[in-house]
Each structure stands twice: as C-alpha cells, then as structure tokens.
PDB file of C-alpha atoms in Angstrom:
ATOM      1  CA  UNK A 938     180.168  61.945 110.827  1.00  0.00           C
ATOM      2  CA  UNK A 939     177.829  64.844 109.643  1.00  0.00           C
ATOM      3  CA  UNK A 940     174.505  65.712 110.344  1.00  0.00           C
ATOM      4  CA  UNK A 941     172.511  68.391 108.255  1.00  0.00           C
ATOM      5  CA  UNK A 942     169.364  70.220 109.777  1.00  0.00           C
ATOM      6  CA  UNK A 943     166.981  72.656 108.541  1.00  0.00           C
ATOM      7  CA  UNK A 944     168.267  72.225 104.999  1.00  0.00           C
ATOM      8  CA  UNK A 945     165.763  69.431 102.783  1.00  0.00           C
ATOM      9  CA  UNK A 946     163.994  69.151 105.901  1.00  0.00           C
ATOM     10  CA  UNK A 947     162.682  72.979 106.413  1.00  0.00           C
ATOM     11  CA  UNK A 948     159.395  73.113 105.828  1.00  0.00           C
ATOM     12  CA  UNK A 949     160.206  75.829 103.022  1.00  0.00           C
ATOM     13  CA  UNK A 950     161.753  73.813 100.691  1.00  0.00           C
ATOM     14  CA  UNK A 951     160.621  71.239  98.682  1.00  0.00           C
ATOM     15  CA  UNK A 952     161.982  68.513  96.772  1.00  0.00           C
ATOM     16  CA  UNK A 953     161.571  69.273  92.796  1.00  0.00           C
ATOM     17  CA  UNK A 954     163.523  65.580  91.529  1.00  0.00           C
ATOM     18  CA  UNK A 955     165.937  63.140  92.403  1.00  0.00           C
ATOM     19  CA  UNK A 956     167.824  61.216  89.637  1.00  0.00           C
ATOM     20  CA  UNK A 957     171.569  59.309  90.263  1.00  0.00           C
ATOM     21  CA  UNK A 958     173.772  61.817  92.658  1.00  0.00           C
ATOM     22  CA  UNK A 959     171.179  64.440  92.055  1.00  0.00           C
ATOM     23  CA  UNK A 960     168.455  66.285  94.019  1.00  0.00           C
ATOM     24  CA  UNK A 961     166.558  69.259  93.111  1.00  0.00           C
ATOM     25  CA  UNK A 962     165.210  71.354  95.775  1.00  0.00           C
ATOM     26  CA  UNK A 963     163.283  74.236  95.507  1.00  0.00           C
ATOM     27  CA  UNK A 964     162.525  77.437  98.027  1.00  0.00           C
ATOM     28  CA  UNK A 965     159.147  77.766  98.112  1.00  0.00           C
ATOM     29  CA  UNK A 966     159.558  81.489  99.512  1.00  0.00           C
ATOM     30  CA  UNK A 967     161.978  83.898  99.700  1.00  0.00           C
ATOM     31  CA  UNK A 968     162.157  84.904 103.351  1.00  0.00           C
ATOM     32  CA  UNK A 969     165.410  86.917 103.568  1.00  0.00           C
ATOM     33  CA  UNK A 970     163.411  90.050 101.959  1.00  0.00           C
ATOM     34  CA  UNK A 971     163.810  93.916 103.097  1.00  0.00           C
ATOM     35  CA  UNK A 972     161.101  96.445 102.475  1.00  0.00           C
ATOM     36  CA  UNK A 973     162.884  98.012  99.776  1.00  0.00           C
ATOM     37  CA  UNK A 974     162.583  94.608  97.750  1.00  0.00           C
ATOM     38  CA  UNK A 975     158.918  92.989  99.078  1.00  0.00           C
ATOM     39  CA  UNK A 976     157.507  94.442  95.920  1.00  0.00           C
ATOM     40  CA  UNK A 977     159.717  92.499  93.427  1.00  0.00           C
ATOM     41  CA  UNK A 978     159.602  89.506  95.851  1.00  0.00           C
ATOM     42  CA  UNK A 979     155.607  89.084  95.584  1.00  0.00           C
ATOM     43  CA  UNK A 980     155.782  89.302  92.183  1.00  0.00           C
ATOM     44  CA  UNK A 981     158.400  86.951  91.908  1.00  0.00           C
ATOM     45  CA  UNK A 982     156.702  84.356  93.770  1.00  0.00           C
ATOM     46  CA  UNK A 983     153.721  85.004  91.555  1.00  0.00           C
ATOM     47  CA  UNK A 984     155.550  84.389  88.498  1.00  0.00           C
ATOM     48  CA  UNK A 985     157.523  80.878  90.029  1.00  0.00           C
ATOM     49  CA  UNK A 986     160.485  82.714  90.400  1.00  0.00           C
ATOM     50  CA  UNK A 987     162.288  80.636  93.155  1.00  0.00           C
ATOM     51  CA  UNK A 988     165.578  79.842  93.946  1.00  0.00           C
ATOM     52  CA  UNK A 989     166.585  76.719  93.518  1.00  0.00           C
ATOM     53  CA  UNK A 990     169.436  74.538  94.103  1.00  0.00           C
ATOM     54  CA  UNK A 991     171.528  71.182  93.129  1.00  0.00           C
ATOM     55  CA  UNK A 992     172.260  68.895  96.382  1.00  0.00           C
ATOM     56  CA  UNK A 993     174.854  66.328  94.886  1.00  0.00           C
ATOM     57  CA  UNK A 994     175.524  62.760  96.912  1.00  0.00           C
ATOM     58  CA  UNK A 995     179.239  61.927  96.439  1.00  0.00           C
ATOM     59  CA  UNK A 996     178.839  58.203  97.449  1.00  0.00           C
ATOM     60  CA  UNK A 997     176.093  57.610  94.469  1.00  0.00           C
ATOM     61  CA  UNK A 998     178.765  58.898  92.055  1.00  0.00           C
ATOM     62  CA  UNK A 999     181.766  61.672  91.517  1.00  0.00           C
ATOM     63  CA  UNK A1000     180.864  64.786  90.125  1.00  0.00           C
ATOM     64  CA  UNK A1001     181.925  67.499  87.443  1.00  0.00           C
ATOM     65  CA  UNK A1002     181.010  70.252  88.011  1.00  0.00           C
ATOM     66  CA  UNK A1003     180.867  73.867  85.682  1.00  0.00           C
ATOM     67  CA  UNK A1004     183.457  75.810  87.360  1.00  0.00           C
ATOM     68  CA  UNK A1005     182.279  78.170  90.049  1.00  0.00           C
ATOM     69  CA  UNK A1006     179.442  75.968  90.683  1.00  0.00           C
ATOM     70  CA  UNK A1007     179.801  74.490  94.527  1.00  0.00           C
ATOM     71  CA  UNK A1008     178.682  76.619  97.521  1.00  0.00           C
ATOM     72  CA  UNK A1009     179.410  74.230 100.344  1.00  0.00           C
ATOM     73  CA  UNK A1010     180.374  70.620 100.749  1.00  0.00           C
ATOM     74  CA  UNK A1011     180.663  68.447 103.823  1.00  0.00           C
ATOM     75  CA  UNK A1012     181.828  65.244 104.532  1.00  0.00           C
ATOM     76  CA  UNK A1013     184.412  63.534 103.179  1.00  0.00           C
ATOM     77  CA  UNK A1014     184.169  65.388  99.741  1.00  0.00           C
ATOM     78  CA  UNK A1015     187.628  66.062  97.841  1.00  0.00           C
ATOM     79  CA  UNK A1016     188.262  68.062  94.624  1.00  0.00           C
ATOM     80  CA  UNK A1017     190.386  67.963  91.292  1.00  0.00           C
ATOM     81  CA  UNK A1018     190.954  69.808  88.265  1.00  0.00           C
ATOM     82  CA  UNK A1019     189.855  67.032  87.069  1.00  0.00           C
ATOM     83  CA  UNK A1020     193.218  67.502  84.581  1.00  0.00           C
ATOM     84  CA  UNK A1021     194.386  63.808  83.876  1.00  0.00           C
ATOM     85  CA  UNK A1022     198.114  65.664  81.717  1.00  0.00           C
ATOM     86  CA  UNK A1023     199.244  67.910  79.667  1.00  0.00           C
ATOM     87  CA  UNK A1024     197.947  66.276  77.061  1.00  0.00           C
ATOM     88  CA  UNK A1025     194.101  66.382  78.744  1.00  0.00           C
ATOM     89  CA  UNK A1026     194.813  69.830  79.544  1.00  0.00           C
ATOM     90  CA  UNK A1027     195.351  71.095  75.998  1.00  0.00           C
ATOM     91  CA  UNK A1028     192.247  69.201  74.998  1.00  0.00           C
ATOM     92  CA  UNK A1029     190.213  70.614  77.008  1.00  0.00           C
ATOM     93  CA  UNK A1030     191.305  73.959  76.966  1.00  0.00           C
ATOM     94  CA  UNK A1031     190.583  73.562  72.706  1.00  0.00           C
ATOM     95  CA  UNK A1032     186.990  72.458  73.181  1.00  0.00           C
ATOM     96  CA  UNK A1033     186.610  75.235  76.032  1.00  0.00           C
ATOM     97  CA  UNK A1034     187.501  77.916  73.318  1.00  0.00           C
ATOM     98  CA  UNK A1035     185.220  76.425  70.891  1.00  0.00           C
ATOM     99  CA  UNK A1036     182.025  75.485  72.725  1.00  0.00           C
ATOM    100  CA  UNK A1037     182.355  78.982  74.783  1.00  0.00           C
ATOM    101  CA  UNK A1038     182.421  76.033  78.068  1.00  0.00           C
ATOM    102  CA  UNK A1039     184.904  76.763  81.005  1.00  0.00           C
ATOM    103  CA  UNK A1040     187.852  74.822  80.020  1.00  0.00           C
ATOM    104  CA  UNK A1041     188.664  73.680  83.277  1.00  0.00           C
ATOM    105  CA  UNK A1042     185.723  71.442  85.101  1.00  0.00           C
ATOM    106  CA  UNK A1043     186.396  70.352  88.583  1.00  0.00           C
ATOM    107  CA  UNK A1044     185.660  67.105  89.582  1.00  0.00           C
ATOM    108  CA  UNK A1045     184.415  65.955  93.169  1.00  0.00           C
ATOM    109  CA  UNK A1046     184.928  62.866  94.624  1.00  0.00           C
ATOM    110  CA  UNK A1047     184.293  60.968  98.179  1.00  0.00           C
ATOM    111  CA  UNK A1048     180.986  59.954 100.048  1.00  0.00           C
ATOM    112  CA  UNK A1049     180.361  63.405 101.503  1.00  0.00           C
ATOM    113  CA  UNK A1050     177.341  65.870 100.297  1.00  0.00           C
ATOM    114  CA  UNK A1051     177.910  68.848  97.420  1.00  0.00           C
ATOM    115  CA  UNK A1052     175.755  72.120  97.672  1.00  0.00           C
ATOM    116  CA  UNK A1053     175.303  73.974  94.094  1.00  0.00           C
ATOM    117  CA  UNK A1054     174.782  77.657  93.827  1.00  0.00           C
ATOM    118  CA  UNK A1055     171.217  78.512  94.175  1.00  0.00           C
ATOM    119  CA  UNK A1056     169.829  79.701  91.028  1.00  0.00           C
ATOM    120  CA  UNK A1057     166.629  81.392  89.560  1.00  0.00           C
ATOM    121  CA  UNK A1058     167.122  79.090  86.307  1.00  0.00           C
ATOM    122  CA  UNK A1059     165.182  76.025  85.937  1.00  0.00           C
ATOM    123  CA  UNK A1060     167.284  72.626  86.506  1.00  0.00           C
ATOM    124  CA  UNK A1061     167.074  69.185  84.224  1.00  0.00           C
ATOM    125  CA  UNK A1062     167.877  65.756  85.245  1.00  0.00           C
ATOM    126  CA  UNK A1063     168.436  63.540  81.507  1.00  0.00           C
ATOM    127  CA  UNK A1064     169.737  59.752  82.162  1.00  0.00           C
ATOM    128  CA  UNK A1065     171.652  59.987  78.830  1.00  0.00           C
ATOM    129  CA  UNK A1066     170.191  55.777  78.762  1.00  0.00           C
ATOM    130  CA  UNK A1067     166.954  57.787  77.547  1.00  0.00           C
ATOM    131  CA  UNK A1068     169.439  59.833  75.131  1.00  0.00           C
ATOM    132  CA  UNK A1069     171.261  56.642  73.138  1.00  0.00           C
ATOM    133  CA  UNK A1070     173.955  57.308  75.215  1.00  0.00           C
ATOM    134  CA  UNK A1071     175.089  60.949  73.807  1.00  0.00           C
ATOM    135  CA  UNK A1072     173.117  64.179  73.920  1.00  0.00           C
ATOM    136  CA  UNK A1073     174.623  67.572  72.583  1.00  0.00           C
ATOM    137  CA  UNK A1074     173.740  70.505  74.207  1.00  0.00           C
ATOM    138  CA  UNK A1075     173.050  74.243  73.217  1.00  0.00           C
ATOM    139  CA  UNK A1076     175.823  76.681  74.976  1.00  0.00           C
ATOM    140  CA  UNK A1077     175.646  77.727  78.571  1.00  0.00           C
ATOM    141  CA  UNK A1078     173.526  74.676  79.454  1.00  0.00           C
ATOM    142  CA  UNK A1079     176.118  72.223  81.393  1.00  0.00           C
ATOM    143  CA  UNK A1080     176.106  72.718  85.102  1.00  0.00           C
ATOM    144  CA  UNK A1081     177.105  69.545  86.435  1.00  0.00           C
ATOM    145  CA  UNK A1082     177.185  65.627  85.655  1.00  0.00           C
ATOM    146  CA  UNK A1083     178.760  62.132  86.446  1.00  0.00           C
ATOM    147  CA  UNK A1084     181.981  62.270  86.381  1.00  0.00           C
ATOM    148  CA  UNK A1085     182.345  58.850  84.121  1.00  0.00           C
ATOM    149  CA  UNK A1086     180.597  60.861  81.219  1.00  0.00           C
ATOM    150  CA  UNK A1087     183.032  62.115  78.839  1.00  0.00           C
ATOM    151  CA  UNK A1088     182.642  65.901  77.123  1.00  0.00           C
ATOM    152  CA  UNK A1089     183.792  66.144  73.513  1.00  0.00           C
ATOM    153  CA  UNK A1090     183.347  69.410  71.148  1.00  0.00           C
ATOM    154  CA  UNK A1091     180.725  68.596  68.415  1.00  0.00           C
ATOM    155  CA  UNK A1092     181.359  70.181  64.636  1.00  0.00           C
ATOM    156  CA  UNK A1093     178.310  70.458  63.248  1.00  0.00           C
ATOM    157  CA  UNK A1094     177.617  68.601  60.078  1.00  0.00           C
ATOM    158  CA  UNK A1095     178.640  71.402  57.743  1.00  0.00           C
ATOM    159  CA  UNK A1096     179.398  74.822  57.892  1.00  0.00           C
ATOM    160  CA  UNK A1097     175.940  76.485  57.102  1.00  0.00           C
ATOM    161  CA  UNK A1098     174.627  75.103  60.096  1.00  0.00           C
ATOM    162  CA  UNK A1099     176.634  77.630  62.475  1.00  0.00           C
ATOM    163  CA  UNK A1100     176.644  80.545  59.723  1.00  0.00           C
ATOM    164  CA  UNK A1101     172.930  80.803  58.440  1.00  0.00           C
ATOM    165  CA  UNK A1102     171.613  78.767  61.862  1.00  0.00           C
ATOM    166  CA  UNK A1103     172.782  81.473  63.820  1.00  0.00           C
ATOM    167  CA  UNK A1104     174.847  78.998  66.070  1.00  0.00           C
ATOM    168  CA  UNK A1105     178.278  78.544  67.089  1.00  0.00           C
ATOM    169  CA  UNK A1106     180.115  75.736  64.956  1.00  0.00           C
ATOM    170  CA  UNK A1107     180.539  73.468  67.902  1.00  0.00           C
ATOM    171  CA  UNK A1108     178.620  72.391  70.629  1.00  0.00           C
ATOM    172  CA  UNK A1109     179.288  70.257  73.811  1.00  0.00           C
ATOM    173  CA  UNK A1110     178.664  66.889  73.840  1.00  0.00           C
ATOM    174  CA  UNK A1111     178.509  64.192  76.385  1.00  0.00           C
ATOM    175  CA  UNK A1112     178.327  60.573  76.066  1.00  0.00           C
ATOM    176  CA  UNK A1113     178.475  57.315  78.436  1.00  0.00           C
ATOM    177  CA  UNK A1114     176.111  56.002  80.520  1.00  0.00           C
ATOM    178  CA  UNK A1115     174.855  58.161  83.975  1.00  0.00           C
ATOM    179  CA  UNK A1116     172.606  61.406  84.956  1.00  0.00           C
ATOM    180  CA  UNK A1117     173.537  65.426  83.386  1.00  0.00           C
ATOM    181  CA  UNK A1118     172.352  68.151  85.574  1.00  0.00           C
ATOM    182  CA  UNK A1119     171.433  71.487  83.109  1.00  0.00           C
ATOM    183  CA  UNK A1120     170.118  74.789  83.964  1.00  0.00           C
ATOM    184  CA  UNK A1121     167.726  75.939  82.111  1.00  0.00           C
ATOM    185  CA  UNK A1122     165.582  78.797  81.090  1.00  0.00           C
ATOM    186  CA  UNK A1123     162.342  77.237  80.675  1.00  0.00           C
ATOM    187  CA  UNK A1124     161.082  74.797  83.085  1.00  0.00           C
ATOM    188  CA  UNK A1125     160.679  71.154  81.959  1.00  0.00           C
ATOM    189  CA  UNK A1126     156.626  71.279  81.807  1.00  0.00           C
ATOM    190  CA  UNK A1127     157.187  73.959  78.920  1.00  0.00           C
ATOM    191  CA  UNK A1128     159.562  71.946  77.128  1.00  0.00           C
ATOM    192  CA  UNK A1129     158.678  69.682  73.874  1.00  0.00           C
ATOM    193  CA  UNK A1130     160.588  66.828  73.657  1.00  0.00           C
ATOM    194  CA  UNK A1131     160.509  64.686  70.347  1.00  0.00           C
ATOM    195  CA  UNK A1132     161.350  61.088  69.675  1.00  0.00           C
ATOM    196  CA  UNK A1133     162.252  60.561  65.936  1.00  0.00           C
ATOM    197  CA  UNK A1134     163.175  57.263  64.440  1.00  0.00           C
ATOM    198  CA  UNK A1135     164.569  57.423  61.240  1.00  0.00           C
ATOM    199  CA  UNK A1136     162.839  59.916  60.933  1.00  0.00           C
ATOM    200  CA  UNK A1137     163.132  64.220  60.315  1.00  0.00           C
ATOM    201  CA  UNK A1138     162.522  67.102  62.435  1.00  0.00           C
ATOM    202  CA  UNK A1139     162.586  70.813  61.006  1.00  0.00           C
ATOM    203  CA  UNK A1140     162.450  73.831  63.448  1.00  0.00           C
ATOM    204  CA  UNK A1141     162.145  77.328  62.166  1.00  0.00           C
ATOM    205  CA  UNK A1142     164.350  78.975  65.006  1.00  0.00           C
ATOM    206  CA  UNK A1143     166.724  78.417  67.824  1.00  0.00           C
ATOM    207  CA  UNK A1144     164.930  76.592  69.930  1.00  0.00           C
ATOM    208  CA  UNK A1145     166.328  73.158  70.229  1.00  0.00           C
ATOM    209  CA  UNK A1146     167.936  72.850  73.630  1.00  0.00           C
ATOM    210  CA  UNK A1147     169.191  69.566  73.636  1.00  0.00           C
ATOM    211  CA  UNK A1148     169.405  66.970  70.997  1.00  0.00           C
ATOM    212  CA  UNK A1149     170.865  63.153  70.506  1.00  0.00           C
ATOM    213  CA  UNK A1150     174.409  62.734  69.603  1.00  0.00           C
ATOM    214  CA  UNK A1151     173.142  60.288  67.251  1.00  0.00           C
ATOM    215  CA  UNK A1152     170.819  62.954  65.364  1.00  0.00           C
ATOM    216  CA  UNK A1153     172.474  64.903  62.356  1.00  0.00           C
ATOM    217  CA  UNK A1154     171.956  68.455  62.605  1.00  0.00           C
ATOM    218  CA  UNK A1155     172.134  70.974  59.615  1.00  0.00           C
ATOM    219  CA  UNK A1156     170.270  73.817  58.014  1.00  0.00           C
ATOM    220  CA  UNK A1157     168.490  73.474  54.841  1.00  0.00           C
ATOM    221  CA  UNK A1158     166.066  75.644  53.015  1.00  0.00           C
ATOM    222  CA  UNK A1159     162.376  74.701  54.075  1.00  0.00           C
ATOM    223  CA  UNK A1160     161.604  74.130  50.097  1.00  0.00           C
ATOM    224  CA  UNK A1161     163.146  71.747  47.596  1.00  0.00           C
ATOM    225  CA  UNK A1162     163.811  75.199  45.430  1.00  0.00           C
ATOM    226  CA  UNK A1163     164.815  78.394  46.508  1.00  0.00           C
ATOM    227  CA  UNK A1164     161.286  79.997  44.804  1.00  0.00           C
ATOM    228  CA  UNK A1165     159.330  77.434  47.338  1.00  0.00           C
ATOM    229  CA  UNK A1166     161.483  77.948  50.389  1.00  0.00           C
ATOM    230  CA  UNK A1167     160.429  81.950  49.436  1.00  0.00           C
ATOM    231  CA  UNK A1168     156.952  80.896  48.339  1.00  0.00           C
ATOM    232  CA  UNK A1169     156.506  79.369  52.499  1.00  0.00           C
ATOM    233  CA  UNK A1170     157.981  82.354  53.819  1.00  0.00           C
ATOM    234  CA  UNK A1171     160.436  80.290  56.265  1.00  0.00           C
ATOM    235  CA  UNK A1172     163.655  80.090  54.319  1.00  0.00           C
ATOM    236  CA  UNK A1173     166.402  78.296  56.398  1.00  0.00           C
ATOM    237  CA  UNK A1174     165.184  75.453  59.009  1.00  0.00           C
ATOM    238  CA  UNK A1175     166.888  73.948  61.752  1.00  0.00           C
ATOM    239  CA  UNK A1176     167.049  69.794  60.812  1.00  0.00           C
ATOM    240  CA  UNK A1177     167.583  66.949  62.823  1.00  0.00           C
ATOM    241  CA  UNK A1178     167.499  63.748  61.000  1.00  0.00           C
ATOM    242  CA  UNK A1179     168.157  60.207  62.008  1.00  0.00           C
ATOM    243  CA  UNK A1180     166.923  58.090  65.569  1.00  0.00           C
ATOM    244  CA  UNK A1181     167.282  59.922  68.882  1.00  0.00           C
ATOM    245  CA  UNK A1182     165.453  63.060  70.627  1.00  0.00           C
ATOM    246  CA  UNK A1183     165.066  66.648  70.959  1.00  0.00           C
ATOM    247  CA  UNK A1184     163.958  69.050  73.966  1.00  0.00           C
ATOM    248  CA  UNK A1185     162.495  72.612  72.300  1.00  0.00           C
ATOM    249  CA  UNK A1186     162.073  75.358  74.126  1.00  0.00           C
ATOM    250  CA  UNK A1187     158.583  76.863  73.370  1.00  0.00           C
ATOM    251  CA  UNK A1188     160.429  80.167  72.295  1.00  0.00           C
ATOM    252  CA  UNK A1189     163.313  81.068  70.445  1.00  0.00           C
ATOM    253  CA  UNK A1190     166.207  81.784  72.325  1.00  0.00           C
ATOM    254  CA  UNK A1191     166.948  85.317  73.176  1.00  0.00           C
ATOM    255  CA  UNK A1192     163.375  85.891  72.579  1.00  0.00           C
ATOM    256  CA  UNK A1193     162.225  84.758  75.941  1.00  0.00           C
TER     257      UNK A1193
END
C-alpha cells in the first residue's frame, strides 16, 4: 500500500479536470524561484503561465503514453513497449515516420498511480464518444490516452491538402471508445469547437487542432473560379465536410 501527501492535496495546486484515468492539476505558483528569475516568474503568473501536470489512475484504465512522458509512478504500475510483434513493430514504426509521432508508445498497466511531466502547455481531456468515435489530430498534439484506443496514420483525402494546406500528408488518428489526453497551446476557453452535420466548414489557415475521423478534409479554392477565389482575396481554404467536429485554435499555428 501507498500513500501520497502534499501532492493534489497542497494547498498550491488545484484541480483543472478529471475525465476516465485522467486528472489535471495545476500549480497555482511557482515557489521554487531564485532572485535571478522572480522577474520572469511574476510575469509568468500574470500571463497564466503555470505548470501543469497529468496524474493518470492505472486501475480506471491502462495507459499509452508519448514516449518520455512519465516522471514518477507508484504502486503497482508496470510498463511495455506496448510492441504486440514484429509485425506491430513495423507498423508502427511506418506511421511514426509519417505522422512525425514517436514510433514507439509505452503502455502502462496495473492499479498503481502515473505522474506526467509537468508542462507549461495547456492539457485537453476529449471522450472520443463526443468525437463519433475517431478524432484526427494536428502533429505534436498526442500526449497520452487509453490504452484500448487504437492509433492509425490518416492520408489526407488528396494530395493538395498537405502541399498547398501547408500540412504534412498524414496525421494521427485514434479511434475506439475512452478519454485522449493532448497538450496544447491554447487553453480550452480559447478554443472554437464546431459541430457540423452534413454540413461544411472552410478555415482560411492552420488552425484546426483536432477534427472527426468521420469529417473529410481537403483544400479547395474559396471561389467556384479561380477569378472569384482572387476576387475574395483568400485563395486556398482549409475544408471539412461531412458530420462530426472541429476544435480551432483562435490563431494560426506558428503565429501564436
């Protein structure tokens, strides 16, 4: 048996969300500051810079985790490459190379407790019940998820869509019923999210995060003709077309 003090209980920390395995917590200071760095620590805390971090509960669910991810563990808590052959092996090292993901994802099993890095980035809980069961996600998103959920490489629907949208010509997806952990650069309160049913959605930018595995993603011009997509001054679009969500980011990435 374990017992955990001044962790979730320290009257600097507070709990952000809980969803499945998950917890957020979130340090509402940063204590551990020298003179040298109070300056950039007020402003920090002005700004809602905090550290925050992913506790993960191992006898709600095993975990996958984005390699390099755990900081501690107690408990009964046991890990895996998460490698199930040689055959699952070369399969996920191909979608690794094309998604720009780790290859390699440990997995976590048992009924102890899993400590995440801390990080400065903003972390999202999505039941992928809410997503039709399948979301895809924009690169360097993943950071950890139920273990039942299966990761595929998504082509996009043709080849203008990585070429012209300024994207890579896969993303990760992840299907099956349970909760995805992300980290992300804007916090959720910033984020749009839209619910289309049969319906179209047509973003000038990079700034869908996440979308539905059921959506079809491509890039079009923003006019029927080429004089009208000049006429609007937009040219190419981002479009998602069909039934499911997206989560945009009130910037364009790299912008931000």
């Amino acid at each position: 048996m374990f017992h955990i003090s001044n962790f979730t209980d320290n009257d600097d920390i507070k709990t952000l969300a809980s969803l499945g395995p998950f917890t957020v917590i979130e340090f509402e200071r940063d204590l551990s500051v020298m003179p040298s760095d109070a300056q950039t620590a007020y402003f920090c805390n002005a700004m809602n810079v905090r550290k925050r971090q992913v506790v993960c509960d191992l006898s709600r669910a095993n975990i996958t985790l984005q390699a390099g991810a755990m900081q501690w563990m107690v408990g009964n808590v046991n890990a895996t490459t998460g490698i199930k052959g040689v055959g699952d092996l070369f399969g996920k090292a191909v979608r690794g190379k094309v998604t720009g993901e780790s290859a390699i994802k440990p997995e976590y099993t048992g009924d102890g407790i899993l400590v995440l890095e801390p990080t400065y980035r903003h972390i999202l809980l999505l039941d992928l019940q809410d997503w039709n069961g399948s979301v895809v996600l924009d690169d360097g998103l993943f950071l950890a998820c139920d273990a039942k959920l299966k990761h595929k490489a998504v082509m996009r629907s043709n080849v203008s869509s990585a070429v012209a949208g300024g994207e890579g010509l896969f993303n990760l997806g992840i299907s099956g019923s349970g909760v995805l952990c992300l980290e992300s650069s804007c916090p959720r309160e910033e984020l749009v999210e839209i619910a289309l049913e049969n319906d179209v959605l047509k973003v000038d930018g990079n700034m869908a995060i996440a979308w539905s595995g059921s959506l079809d993603f491509t890039v079009e011009r923003s006019g029927k003709t080429l004089v009208g997509s000049a006429a609007s001054g937009e040219g190419l679009v981002n479009v998602y077309r069909g039934t499911g969500k997206v989560l945009l980011a009130p910037v364009e990435k790299g912008i931000a």
